[in-house]
JSON list of C-alpha atoms in Angstrom, two decimals:
[
{"chain": "W", "resi": 1, "resn": "UNK", "atom": "CA", "xyz": [0.04, -17.84, 11.12]},
{"chain": "W", "resi": 2, "resn": "UNK", "atom": "CA", "xyz": [-0.54, -21.55, 10.60]},
{"chain": "W", "resi": 3, "resn": "UNK", "atom": "CA", "xyz": [-0.01, -22.69, 7.00]},
{"chain": "W", "resi": 4, "resn": "UNK", "atom": "CA", "xyz": [-2.89, -24.85, 5.84]},
{"chain": "W", "resi": 5, "resn": "UNK", "atom": "CA", "xyz": [-2.01, -27.64, 3.45]},
{"chain": "W", "resi": 6, "resn": "UNK", "atom": "CA", "xyz": [-4.09, -28.95, 0.61]},
{"chain": "W", "resi": 7, "resn": "UNK", "atom": "CA", "xyz": [-4.11, -32.73, 0.39]},
{"chain": "W", "resi": 8, "resn": "UNK", "atom": "CA", "xyz": [-5.40, -32.99, -3.18]},
{"chain": "W", "resi": 9, "resn": "UNK", "atom": "CA", "xyz": [-4.80, -31.17, -6.40]},
{"chain": "W", "resi": 10, "resn": "UNK", "atom": "CA", "xyz": [-6.74, -31.18, -9.65]},
{"chain": "W", "resi": 11, "resn": "UNK", "atom": "CA", "xyz": [-4.39, -33.73, -11.22]},
{"chain": "W", "resi": 12, "resn": "UNK", "atom": "CA", "xyz": [-4.85, -36.20, -8.34]},
{"chain": "W", "resi": 13, "resn": "UNK", "atom": "CA", "xyz": [-8.62, -35.89, -8.61]},
{"chain": "W", "resi": 14, "resn": "UNK", "atom": "CA", "xyz": [-8.44, -36.39, -12.38]},
{"chain": "W", "resi": 15, "resn": "UNK", "atom": "CA", "xyz": [-6.29, -39.53, -12.08]},
{"chain": "W", "resi": 16, "resn": "UNK", "atom": "CA", "xyz": [-8.30, -41.11, -9.23]},
{"chain": "W", "resi": 17, "resn": "UNK", "atom": "CA", "xyz": [-9.81, -44.50, -10.09]},
{"chain": "W", "resi": 18, "resn": "UNK", "atom": "CA", "xyz": [-12.41, -46.34, -8.06]},
{"chain": "W", "resi": 19, "resn": "UNK", "atom": "CA", "xyz": [-12.79, -50.06, -7.55]},
{"chain": "W", "resi": 20, "resn": "UNK", "atom": "CA", "xyz": [-15.94, -51.31, -9.27]},
{"chain": "W", "resi": 21, "resn": "UNK", "atom": "CA", "xyz": [-18.65, -52.66, -7.00]},
{"chain": "W", "resi": 22, "resn": "UNK", "atom": "CA", "xyz": [-21.86, -54.48, -7.83]},
{"chain": "W", "resi": 23, "resn": "UNK", "atom": "CA", "xyz": [-23.79, -52.10, -5.59]},
{"chain": "W", "resi": 24, "resn": "UNK", "atom": "CA", "xyz": [-21.84, -49.07, -6.84]},
{"chain": "W", "resi": 25, "resn": "UNK", "atom": "CA", "xyz": [-22.96, -45.89, -8.56]},
{"chain": "W", "resi": 26, "resn": "UNK", "atom": "CA", "xyz": [-23.29, -45.16, -12.24]},
{"chain": "W", "resi": 27, "resn": "UNK", "atom": "CA", "xyz": [-19.68, -44.62, -13.44]},
{"chain": "W", "resi": 28, "resn": "UNK", "atom": "CA", "xyz": [-20.71, -41.97, -15.97]},
{"chain": "W", "resi": 29, "resn": "UNK", "atom": "CA", "xyz": [-22.53, -39.98, -13.32]},
{"chain": "W", "resi": 30, "resn": "UNK", "atom": "CA", "xyz": [-19.55, -40.20, -10.93]},
{"chain": "W", "resi": 31, "resn": "UNK", "atom": "CA", "xyz": [-17.17, -39.25, -13.74]},
{"chain": "W", "resi": 32, "resn": "UNK", "atom": "CA", "xyz": [-19.32, -36.25, -14.72]},
{"chain": "W", "resi": 33, "resn": "UNK", "atom": "CA", "xyz": [-19.49, -35.05, -11.15]},
{"chain": "W", "resi": 34, "resn": "UNK", "atom": "CA", "xyz": [-15.73, -35.47, -10.63]},
{"chain": "W", "resi": 35, "resn": "UNK", "atom": "CA", "xyz": [-15.13, -33.47, -13.82]},
{"chain": "W", "resi": 36, "resn": "UNK", "atom": "CA", "xyz": [-17.06, -30.60, -12.23]},
{"chain": "W", "resi": 37, "resn": "UNK", "atom": "CA", "xyz": [-15.06, -31.01, -9.00]},
{"chain": "W", "resi": 38, "resn": "UNK", "atom": "CA", "xyz": [-11.80, -30.91, -11.00]},
{"chain": "W", "resi": 39, "resn": "UNK", "atom": "CA", "xyz": [-12.81, -27.67, -12.76]},
{"chain": "W", "resi": 40, "resn": "UNK", "atom": "CA", "xyz": [-13.73, -26.10, -9.44]},
{"chain": "W", "resi": 41, "resn": "UNK", "atom": "CA", "xyz": [-10.54, -27.33, -7.87]},
{"chain": "W", "resi": 42, "resn": "UNK", "atom": "CA", "xyz": [-8.44, -25.92, -10.73]},
{"chain": "W", "resi": 43, "resn": "UNK", "atom": "CA", "xyz": [-10.15, -22.56, -10.22]},
{"chain": "W", "resi": 44, "resn": "UNK", "atom": "CA", "xyz": [-9.51, -22.79, -6.50]},
{"chain": "W", "resi": 45, "resn": "UNK", "atom": "CA", "xyz": [-5.82, -23.65, -7.00]},
{"chain": "W", "resi": 46, "resn": "UNK", "atom": "CA", "xyz": [-5.38, -20.72, -9.38]},
{"chain": "W", "resi": 47, "resn": "UNK", "atom": "CA", "xyz": [-7.10, -18.34, -6.98]},
{"chain": "W", "resi": 48, "resn": "UNK", "atom": "CA", "xyz": [-5.05, -19.66, -4.07]},
{"chain": "W", "resi": 49, "resn": "UNK", "atom": "CA", "xyz": [-1.73, -19.14, -5.89]},
{"chain": "W", "resi": 50, "resn": "UNK", "atom": "CA", "xyz": [-2.74, -15.65, -7.04]},
{"chain": "W", "resi": 51, "resn": "UNK", "atom": "CA", "xyz": [-3.87, -14.76, -3.52]},
{"chain": "W", "resi": 52, "resn": "UNK", "atom": "CA", "xyz": [-0.58, -15.89, -1.99]},
{"chain": "W", "resi": 53, "resn": "UNK", "atom": "CA", "xyz": [1.38, -13.80, -4.51]},
{"chain": "W", "resi": 54, "resn": "UNK", "atom": "CA", "xyz": [-0.87, -10.81, -3.87]},
{"chain": "W", "resi": 55, "resn": "UNK", "atom": "CA", "xyz": [-0.32, -11.15, -0.12]},
{"chain": "W", "resi": 56, "resn": "UNK", "atom": "CA", "xyz": [3.46, -11.19, -0.65]},
{"chain": "W", "resi": 57, "resn": "UNK", "atom": "CA", "xyz": [3.20, -8.02, -2.76]},
{"chain": "W", "resi": 58, "resn": "UNK", "atom": "CA", "xyz": [1.00, -6.30, -0.17]},
{"chain": "W", "resi": 59, "resn": "UNK", "atom": "CA", "xyz": [3.39, -7.23, 2.64]},
{"chain": "W", "resi": 60, "resn": "UNK", "atom": "CA", "xyz": [6.27, -5.72, 0.63]},
{"chain": "W", "resi": 61, "resn": "UNK", "atom": "CA", "xyz": [4.28, -2.51, 0.06]},
{"chain": "W", "resi": 62, "resn": "UNK", "atom": "CA", "xyz": [3.37, -2.40, 3.75]},
{"chain": "W", "resi": 63, "resn": "UNK", "atom": "CA", "xyz": [7.02, -2.79, 4.76]},
{"chain": "W", "resi": 64, "resn": "UNK", "atom": "CA", "xyz": [8.04, 0.03, 2.38]},
{"chain": "W", "resi": 65, "resn": "UNK", "atom": "CA", "xyz": [5.23, 2.23, 3.68]},
{"chain": "W", "resi": 66, "resn": "UNK", "atom": "CA", "xyz": [6.31, 1.62, 7.27]},
{"chain": "W", "resi": 67, "resn": "UNK", "atom": "CA", "xyz": [9.91, 2.50, 6.40]},
{"chain": "W", "resi": 68, "resn": "UNK", "atom": "CA", "xyz": [8.74, 5.69, 4.69]},
{"chain": "W", "resi": 69, "resn": "UNK", "atom": "CA", "xyz": [6.51, 6.52, 7.65]},
{"chain": "W", "resi": 70, "resn": "UNK", "atom": "CA", "xyz": [9.39, 6.00, 10.09]},
{"chain": "W", "resi": 71, "resn": "UNK", "atom": "CA", "xyz": [11.61, 8.26, 7.99]},
{"chain": "W", "resi": 72, "resn": "UNK", "atom": "CA", "xyz": [8.93, 10.95, 7.88]},
{"chain": "W", "resi": 73, "resn": "UNK", "atom": "CA", "xyz": [8.41, 10.68, 11.63]},
{"chain": "W", "resi": 74, "resn": "UNK", "atom": "CA", "xyz": [12.13, 11.25, 12.23]},
{"chain": "W", "resi": 75, "resn": "UNK", "atom": "CA", "xyz": [12.18, 14.15, 9.76]},
{"chain": "W", "resi": 76, "resn": "UNK", "atom": "CA", "xyz": [9.11, 15.68, 11.42]},
{"chain": "W", "resi": 77, "resn": "UNK", "atom": "CA", "xyz": [10.75, 15.45, 14.83]},
{"chain": "W", "resi": 78, "resn": "UNK", "atom": "CA", "xyz": [13.90, 17.17, 13.49]},
{"chain": "W", "resi": 79, "resn": "UNK", "atom": "CA", "xyz": [11.91, 19.99, 11.89]},
{"chain": "W", "resi": 80, "resn": "UNK", "atom": "CA", "xyz": [9.70, 20.39, 14.94]},
{"chain": "W", "resi": 81, "resn": "UNK", "atom": "CA", "xyz": [12.73, 20.85, 17.16]},
{"chain": "W", "resi": 82, "resn": "UNK", "atom": "CA", "xyz": [14.32, 23.30, 14.68]},
{"chain": "W", "resi": 83, "resn": "UNK", "atom": "CA", "xyz": [11.14, 25.39, 14.55]},
{"chain": "W", "resi": 84, "resn": "UNK", "atom": "CA", "xyz": [10.40, 25.25, 18.26]},
{"chain": "W", "resi": 85, "resn": "UNK", "atom": "CA", "xyz": [11.60, 28.84, 18.81]},
{"chain": "W", "resi": 86, "resn": "UNK", "atom": "CA", "xyz": [9.69, 30.36, 15.91]},
{"chain": "W", "resi": 87, "resn": "UNK", "atom": "CA", "xyz": [6.65, 32.43, 16.85]},
{"chain": "W", "resi": 88, "resn": "UNK", "atom": "CA", "xyz": [3.22, 31.64, 15.53]},
{"chain": "W", "resi": 89, "resn": "UNK", "atom": "CA", "xyz": [2.82, 33.72, 12.35]},
{"chain": "W", "resi": 90, "resn": "UNK", "atom": "CA", "xyz": [-0.87, 34.19, 13.03]},
{"chain": "W", "resi": 91, "resn": "UNK", "atom": "CA", "xyz": [-0.05, 36.34, 16.05]},
{"chain": "W", "resi": 92, "resn": "UNK", "atom": "CA", "xyz": [0.17, 39.99, 15.01]},
{"chain": "W", "resi": 93, "resn": "UNK", "atom": "CA", "xyz": [2.04, 42.12, 17.50]},
{"chain": "W", "resi": 94, "resn": "UNK", "atom": "CA", "xyz": [2.93, 45.77, 17.50]},
{"chain": "W", "resi": 95, "resn": "UNK", "atom": "CA", "xyz": [6.61, 44.91, 16.97]},
{"chain": "W", "resi": 96, "resn": "UNK", "atom": "CA", "xyz": [5.79, 42.87, 13.87]},
{"chain": "W", "resi": 97, "resn": "UNK", "atom": "CA", "xyz": [3.77, 45.79, 12.49]},
{"chain": "W", "resi": 98, "resn": "UNK", "atom": "CA", "xyz": [6.72, 48.07, 13.15]},
{"chain": "W", "resi": 99, "resn": "UNK", "atom": "CA", "xyz": [8.97, 45.68, 11.17]},
{"chain": "W", "resi": 100, "resn": "UNK", "atom": "CA", "xyz": [6.53, 45.62, 8.25]},
{"chain": "W", "resi": 101, "resn": "UNK", "atom": "CA", "xyz": [6.36, 49.45, 8.20]},
{"chain": "W", "resi": 102, "resn": "UNK", "atom": "CA", "xyz": [10.14, 49.72, 8.35]},
{"chain": "W", "resi": 103, "resn": "UNK", "atom": "CA", "xyz": [10.57, 47.21, 5.49]},
{"chain": "W", "resi": 104, "resn": "UNK", "atom": "CA", "xyz": [8.02, 49.14, 3.41]},
{"chain": "W", "resi": 105, "resn": "UNK", "atom": "CA", "xyz": [9.96, 52.40, 3.97]},
{"chain": "W", "resi": 106, "resn": "UNK", "atom": "CA", "xyz": [13.26, 50.76, 3.07]},
{"chain": "W", "resi": 107, "resn": "UNK", "atom": "CA", "xyz": [11.78, 49.28, -0.13]},
{"chain": "W", "resi": 108, "resn": "UNK", "atom": "CA", "xyz": [10.42, 52.70, -1.07]},
{"chain": "W", "resi": 109, "resn": "UNK", "atom": "CA", "xyz": [13.89, 54.21, -0.63]},
{"chain": "W", "resi": 110, "resn": "UNK", "atom": "CA", "xyz": [15.48, 51.48, -2.76]},
{"chain": "W", "resi": 111, "resn": "UNK", "atom": "CA", "xyz": [12.94, 52.19, -5.53]},
{"chain": "W", "resi": 112, "resn": "UNK", "atom": "CA", "xyz": [13.70, 55.90, -5.24]},
{"chain": "W", "resi": 113, "resn": "UNK", "atom": "CA", "xyz": [17.39, 55.21, -5.69]},
{"chain": "W", "resi": 114, "resn": "UNK", "atom": "CA", "xyz": [16.65, 53.22, -8.87]},
{"chain": "W", "resi": 115, "resn": "UNK", "atom": "CA", "xyz": [16.99, 49.73, -7.44]},
{"chain": "W", "resi": 116, "resn": "UNK", "atom": "CA", "xyz": [14.59, 46.81, -7.32]},
{"chain": "W", "resi": 117, "resn": "UNK", "atom": "CA", "xyz": [14.12, 45.38, -3.80]},
{"chain": "W", "resi": 118, "resn": "UNK", "atom": "CA", "xyz": [12.98, 42.04, -5.28]},
{"chain": "W", "resi": 119, "resn": "UNK", "atom": "CA", "xyz": [16.50, 41.49, -6.63]},
{"chain": "W", "resi": 120, "resn": "UNK", "atom": "CA", "xyz": [18.07, 41.73, -3.16]},
{"chain": "W", "resi": 121, "resn": "UNK", "atom": "CA", "xyz": [19.12, 38.39, -1.77]}
]
């Protein structure tokens, strides 16, 4: 991106003097107008500096976000490959129902024997 340069600043405008001329303008009117230009220019300079700083901060946040995103993408790929062999839990098969019934019977037996199946690790 091409860096644009500013050829004047508020101080240069403030210190500018003009050579008097017989056919010139009213000095008070010129001075009043230049005072307005200086105020606007000071506002512009302030906004410009704040904008540059804000851009630097946003670029830093963007870089951090990209690093986080890359890390999450790698982690997602690892987990996806680890879970590739796992069946879809929304699929109910007769074998899964058999496992649920068997677990229920085993829990019932543990309760009957005085144990708590929730404490089993």
